[in-house]
Coordinates of C-alpha atoms in Angstrom, one line a residue:
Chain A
X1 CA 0.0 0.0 0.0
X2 CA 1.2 3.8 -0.7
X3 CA 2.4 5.8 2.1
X4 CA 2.2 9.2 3.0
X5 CA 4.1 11.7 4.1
X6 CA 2.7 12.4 8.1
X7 CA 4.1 15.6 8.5
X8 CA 2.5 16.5 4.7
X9 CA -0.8 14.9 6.4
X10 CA -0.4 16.7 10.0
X11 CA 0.3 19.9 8.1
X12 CA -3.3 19.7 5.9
X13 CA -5.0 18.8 8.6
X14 CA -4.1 21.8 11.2
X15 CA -5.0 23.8 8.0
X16 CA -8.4 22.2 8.1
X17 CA -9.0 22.7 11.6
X18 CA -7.9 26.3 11.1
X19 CA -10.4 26.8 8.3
X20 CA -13.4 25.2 9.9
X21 CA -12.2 27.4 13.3
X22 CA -12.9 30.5 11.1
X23 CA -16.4 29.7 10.1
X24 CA -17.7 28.7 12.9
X25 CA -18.5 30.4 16.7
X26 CA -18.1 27.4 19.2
X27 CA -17.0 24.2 20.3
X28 CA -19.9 22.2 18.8
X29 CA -19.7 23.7 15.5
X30 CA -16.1 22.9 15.2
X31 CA -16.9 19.4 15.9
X32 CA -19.7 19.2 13.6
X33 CA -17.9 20.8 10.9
X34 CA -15.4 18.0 11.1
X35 CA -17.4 15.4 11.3
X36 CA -19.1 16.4 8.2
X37 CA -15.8 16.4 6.5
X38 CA -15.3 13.1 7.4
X39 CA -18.4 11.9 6.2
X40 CA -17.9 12.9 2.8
X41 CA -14.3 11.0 3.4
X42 CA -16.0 8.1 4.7
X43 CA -19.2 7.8 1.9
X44 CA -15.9 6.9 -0.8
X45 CA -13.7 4.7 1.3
X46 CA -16.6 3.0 2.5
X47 CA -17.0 1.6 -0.8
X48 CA -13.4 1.4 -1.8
X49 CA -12.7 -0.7 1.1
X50 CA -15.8 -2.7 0.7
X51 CA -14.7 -3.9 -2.9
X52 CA -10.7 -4.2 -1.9
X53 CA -11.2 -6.2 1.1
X54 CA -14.5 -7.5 1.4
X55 CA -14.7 -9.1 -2.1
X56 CA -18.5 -9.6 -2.7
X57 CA -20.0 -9.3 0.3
X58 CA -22.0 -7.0 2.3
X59 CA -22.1 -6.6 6.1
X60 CA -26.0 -7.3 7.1
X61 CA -25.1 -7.9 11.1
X62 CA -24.3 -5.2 13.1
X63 CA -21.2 -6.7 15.0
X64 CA -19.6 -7.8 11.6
X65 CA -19.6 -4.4 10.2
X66 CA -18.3 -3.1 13.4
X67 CA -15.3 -5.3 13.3
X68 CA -14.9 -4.5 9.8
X69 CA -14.6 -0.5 11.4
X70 CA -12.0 -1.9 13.8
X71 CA -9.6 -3.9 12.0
X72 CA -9.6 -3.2 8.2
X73 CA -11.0 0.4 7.9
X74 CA -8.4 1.6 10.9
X75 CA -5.9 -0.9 8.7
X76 CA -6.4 1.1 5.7
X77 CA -5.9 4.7 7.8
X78 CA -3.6 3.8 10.0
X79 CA -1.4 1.0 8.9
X80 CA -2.7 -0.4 12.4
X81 CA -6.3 -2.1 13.9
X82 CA -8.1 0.0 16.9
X83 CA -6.5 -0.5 20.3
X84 CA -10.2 -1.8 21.4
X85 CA -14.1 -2.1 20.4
X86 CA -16.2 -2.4 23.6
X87 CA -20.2 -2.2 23.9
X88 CA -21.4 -0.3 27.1
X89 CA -23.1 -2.0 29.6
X90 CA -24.9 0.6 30.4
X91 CA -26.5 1.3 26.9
X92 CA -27.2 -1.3 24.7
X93 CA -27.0 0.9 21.3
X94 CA -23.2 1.9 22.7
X95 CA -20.0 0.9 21.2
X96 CA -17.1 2.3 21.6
X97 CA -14.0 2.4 19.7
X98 CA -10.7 3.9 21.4
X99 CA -7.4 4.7 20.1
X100 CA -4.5 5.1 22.3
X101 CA -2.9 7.7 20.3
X102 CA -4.4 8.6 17.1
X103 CA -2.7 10.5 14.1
X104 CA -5.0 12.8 13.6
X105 CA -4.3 14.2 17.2
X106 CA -1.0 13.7 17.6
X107 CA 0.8 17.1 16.7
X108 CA -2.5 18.7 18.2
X109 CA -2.4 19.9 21.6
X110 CA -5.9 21.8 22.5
X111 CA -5.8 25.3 24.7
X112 CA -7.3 24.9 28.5
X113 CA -10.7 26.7 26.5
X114 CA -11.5 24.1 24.2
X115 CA -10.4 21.3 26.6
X116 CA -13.9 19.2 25.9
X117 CA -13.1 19.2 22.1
X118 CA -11.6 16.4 19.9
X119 CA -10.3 16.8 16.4
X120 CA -10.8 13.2 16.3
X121 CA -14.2 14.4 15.2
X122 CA -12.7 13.7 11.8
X123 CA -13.0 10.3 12.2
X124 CA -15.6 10.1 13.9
X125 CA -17.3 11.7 10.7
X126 CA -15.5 9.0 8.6
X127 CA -17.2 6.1 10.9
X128 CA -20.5 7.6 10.4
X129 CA -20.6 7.7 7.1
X130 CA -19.4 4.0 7.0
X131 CA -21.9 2.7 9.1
X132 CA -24.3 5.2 7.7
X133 CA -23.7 4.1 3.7
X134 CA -24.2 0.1 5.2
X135 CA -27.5 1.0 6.6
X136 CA -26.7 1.6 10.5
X137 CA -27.9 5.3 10.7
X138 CA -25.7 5.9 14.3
X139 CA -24.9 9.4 15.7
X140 CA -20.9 9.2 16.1
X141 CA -18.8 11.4 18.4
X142 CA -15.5 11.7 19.6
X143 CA -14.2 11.9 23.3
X144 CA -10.9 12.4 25.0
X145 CA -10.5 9.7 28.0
X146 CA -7.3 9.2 29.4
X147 CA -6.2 6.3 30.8
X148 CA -3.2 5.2 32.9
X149 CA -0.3 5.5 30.6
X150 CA -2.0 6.8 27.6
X151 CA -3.4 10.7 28.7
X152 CA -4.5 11.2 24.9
X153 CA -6.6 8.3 24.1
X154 CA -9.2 9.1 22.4
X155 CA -12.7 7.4 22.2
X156 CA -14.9 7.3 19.6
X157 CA -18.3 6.2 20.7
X158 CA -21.4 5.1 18.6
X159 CA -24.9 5.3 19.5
X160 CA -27.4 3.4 16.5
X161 CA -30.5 4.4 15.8
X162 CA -33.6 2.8 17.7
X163 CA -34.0 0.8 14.0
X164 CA -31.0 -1.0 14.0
X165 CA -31.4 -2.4 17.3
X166 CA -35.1 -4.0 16.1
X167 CA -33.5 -4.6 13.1
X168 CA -30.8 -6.7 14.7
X169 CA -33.2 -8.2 17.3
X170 CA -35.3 -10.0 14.6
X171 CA -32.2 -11.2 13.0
X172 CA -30.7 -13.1 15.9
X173 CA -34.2 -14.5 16.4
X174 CA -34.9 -15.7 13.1
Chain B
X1 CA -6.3 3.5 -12.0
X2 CA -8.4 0.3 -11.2
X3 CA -9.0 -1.1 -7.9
X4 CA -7.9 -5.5 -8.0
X5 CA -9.1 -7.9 -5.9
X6 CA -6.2 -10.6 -5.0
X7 CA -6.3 -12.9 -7.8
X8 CA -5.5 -16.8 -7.3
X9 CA -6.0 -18.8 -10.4
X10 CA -8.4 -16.9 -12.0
X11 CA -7.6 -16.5 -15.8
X12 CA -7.8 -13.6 -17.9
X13 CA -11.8 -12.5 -17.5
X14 CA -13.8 -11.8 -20.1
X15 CA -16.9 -9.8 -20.9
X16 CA -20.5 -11.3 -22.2
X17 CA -20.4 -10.4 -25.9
X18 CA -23.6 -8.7 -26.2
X19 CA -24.3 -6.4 -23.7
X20 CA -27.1 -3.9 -24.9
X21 CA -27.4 -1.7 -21.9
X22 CA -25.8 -0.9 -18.9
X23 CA -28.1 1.0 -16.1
X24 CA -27.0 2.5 -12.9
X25 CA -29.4 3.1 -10.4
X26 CA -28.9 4.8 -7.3
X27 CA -29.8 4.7 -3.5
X28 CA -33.5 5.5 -3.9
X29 CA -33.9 3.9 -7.1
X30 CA -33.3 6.8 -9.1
X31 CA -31.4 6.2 -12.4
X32 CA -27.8 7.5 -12.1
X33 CA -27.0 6.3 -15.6
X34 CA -28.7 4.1 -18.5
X35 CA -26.5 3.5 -21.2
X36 CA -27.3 1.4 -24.2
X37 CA -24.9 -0.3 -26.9
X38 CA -24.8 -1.6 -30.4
X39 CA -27.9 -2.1 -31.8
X40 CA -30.0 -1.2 -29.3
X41 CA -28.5 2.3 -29.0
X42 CA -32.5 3.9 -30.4
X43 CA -34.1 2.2 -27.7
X44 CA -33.2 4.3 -24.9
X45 CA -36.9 4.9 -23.4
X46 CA -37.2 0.7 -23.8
X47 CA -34.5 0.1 -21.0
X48 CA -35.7 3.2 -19.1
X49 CA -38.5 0.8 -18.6
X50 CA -36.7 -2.0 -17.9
X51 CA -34.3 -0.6 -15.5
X52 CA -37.2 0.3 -13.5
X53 CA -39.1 -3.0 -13.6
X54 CA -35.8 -4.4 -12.5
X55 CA -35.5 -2.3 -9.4
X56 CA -38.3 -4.4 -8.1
X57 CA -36.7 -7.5 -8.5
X58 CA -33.7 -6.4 -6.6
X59 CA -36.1 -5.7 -3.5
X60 CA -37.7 -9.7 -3.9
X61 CA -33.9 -10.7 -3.9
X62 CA -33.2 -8.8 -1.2
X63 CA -36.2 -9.6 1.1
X64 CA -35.6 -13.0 0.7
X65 CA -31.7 -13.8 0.1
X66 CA -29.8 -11.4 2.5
X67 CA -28.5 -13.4 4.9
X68 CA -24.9 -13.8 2.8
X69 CA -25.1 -10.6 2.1
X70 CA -23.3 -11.3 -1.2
X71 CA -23.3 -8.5 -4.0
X72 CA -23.7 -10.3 -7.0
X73 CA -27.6 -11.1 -7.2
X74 CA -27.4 -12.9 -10.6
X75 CA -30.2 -13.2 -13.2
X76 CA -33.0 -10.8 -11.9
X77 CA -35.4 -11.7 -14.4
X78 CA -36.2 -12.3 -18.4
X79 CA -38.2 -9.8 -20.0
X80 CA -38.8 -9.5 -23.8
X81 CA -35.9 -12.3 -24.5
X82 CA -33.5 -10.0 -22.8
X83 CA -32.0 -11.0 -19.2
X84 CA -31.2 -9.0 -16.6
X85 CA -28.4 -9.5 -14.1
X86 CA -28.1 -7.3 -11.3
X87 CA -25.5 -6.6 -8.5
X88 CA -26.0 -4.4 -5.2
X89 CA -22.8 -2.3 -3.3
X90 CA -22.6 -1.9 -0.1
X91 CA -24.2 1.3 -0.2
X92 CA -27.1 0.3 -2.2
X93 CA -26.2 1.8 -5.4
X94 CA -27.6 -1.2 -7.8
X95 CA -25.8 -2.1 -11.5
X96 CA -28.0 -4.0 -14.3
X97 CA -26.5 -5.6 -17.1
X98 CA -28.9 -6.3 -20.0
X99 CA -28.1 -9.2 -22.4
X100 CA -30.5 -10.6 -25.1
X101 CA -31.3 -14.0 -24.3
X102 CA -29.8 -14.8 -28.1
X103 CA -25.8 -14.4 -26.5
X104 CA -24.8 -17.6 -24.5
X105 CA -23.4 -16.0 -21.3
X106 CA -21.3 -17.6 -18.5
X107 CA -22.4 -16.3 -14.8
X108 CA -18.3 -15.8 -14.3
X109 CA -18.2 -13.4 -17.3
X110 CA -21.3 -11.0 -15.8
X111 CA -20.0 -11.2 -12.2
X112 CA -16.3 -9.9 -14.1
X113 CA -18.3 -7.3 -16.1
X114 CA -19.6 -6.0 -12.8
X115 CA -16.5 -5.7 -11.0
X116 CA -15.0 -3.5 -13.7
X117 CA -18.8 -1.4 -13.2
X118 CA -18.1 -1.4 -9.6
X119 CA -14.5 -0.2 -10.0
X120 CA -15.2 2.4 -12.0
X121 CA -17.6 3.6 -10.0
X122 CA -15.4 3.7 -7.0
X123 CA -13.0 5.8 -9.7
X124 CA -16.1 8.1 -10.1
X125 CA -16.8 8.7 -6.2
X126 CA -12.9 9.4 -6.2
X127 CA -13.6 12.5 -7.6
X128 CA -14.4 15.4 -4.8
X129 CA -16.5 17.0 -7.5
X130 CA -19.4 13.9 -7.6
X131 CA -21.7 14.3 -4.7
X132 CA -22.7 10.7 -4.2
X133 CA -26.1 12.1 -2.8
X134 CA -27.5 13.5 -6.1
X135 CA -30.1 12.9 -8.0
X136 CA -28.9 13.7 -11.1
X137 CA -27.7 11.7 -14.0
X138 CA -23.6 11.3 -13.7
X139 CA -22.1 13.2 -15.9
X140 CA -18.7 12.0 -15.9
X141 CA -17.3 11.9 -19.9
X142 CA -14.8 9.1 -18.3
X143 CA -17.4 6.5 -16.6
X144 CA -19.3 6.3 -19.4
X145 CA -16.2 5.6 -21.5
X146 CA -15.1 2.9 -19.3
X147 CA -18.4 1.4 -19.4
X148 CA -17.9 1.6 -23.5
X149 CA -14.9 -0.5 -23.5
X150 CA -16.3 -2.9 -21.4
X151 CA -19.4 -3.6 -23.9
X152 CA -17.5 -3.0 -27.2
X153 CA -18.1 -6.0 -29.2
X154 CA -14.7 -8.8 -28.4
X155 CA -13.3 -9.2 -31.6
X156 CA -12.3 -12.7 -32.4

């Protein structure tokens, strides 16, 4: 696979952030405006990696397309799979998925004002559109939670739509 | 540029001879793209028609196959002496091929002819220009000639 230059990547995306920064007049905004960058980012690699890796098949249970998410998709961005996928216990539309120490943040260090956002908002926009374009509608978001060891993890948590859990409730019943 | 999936032993793939029109049809069934070939290039409004019936027999496939969740959906339906393969991505964008029931066609030949579809439409996405949301006709000059190769008459 083709590399590329991180320092050409962590230079567009600071110029990306600083763009969306200029349009917008808070902290949600930002976040949104990322996210909706990813998204368009995610709608084409969704069916890129779909056809490179998947050959002719299309993810019709929820956990299957998660684990897609985790391993390849991450795989294909990162040149590594996602530190861990974990479903809440409290919430039983949550997954998470958390990165110990993802590019996109890495050469980003956020002022004490804007402490509860995440550029990882990015991604999170990519995984929406993913699940989104498979047919798992989900709100995506990201969240900084540090963790002995790793204070920048990031964790990228996904709520599905009421749907998806009938849906997949009448599929493990059938 | 074309996207390959890891080949074993699978020899050099070729098309159906007689393809008459390709359609494709997007997320909400709205047609993206219906281009016919060869002889049948005056009888656009025909596979309008056509495409459309087909949509409906993707849903049946669907409603009753999905638990492999494979692509390729194979022969939709026969209508007029002309079959109808069809083939779903993973984003619900559909791709009919339409072959007169007069060509002898191998299933490995249309499932070949619909990965170089699907490739080229990932090509098309590629560009930051195509909104995959629209509902208008793609207009891309290079889709539609890499869906001419692929139905121009093998000479042998």
């Amino acid at each position: 696979m083709d590399q590329v230059s991180l320092s050409a990547f962590a230079f567009l995306f600071s110029e990306l952030v600083q763009y969306s920064q200029k349009h917008v007049k808070g902290i949600q905004d930002l976040e949104k405006r990322l996210n909706l960058v990813g998204y368009r980012v995610g709608q084409r690699l969704l069916e890129l990696l779909v056809f490179r890796d998947r050959g002719s098949k299309r993810d019709v249970k929820l956990l299957n397309a998660l684990l897609f998410i985790n391993t390849n998709v991450w795989k294909a961005l990162f040149g590594k799979p996602a530190d861990s996928l974990e479903k809440s216990s409290e919430h039983d539309d949550e997954y998470m998925i958390s990165d110990n120490d993802l590019v996109v943040n890495r050469y980003i260090s956020i002022p004490k004002e804007m402490s509860q956002l995440n550029t990882g908002a990015f991604i999170a926009g990519i995984v929406e559109a993913m699940l989104d374009g498979s047919g798992f509608p989900a709100r995506v978001t990201a969240h900084t939670v540090p963790v002995a060891g790793f204070p920048f993890r990031t964790t990228i948590l996904i709520k599905f739509d009421a749907k998806v859990m009938d849906r997949e409730k009448r599929l493990a019943d059938k | 540029m074309s996207y390959s999936r890891p080949t074993s032993t699978i020899p050099v793939p070729r098309y159906p001879n007689g393809i008459a029109c390709i359609a494709v049809v997007g997320k909400q069934n709205n047609p993206l793209l219906i281009q016919t070939f060869g002889n049948a290039a005056d009888q656009e409004l025909k596979y309008h028609y056509l495409a459309h019936m087909s949509c409906d027999y993707v849903d049946e496939k669907l409603r009753s196959g999905s638990k492999s969740g494979d692509l390729y959906l194979g022969l939709l339906c026969t209508i007029e002496s002309q079959n109808v393969y069809g083939y779903m991505t993973n984003t619900r964008v559909k791709f009919l091929i339409v072959i007169p029931t007069t060509v002898p066609t191998k299933d490995s030949e249309v499932k070949a002819a619909f990965d170089v579809i699907h490739s080229a439409y990932i090509d098309l996405l590629g560009n930051p220009f195509y909104d995959p949301d629209s509902t208008q006709m793609v207009a891309s000059p290079r889709f539609r000639a890499r869906l001419q190769t692929l139905a121009a008459p093998v000479a042998s």
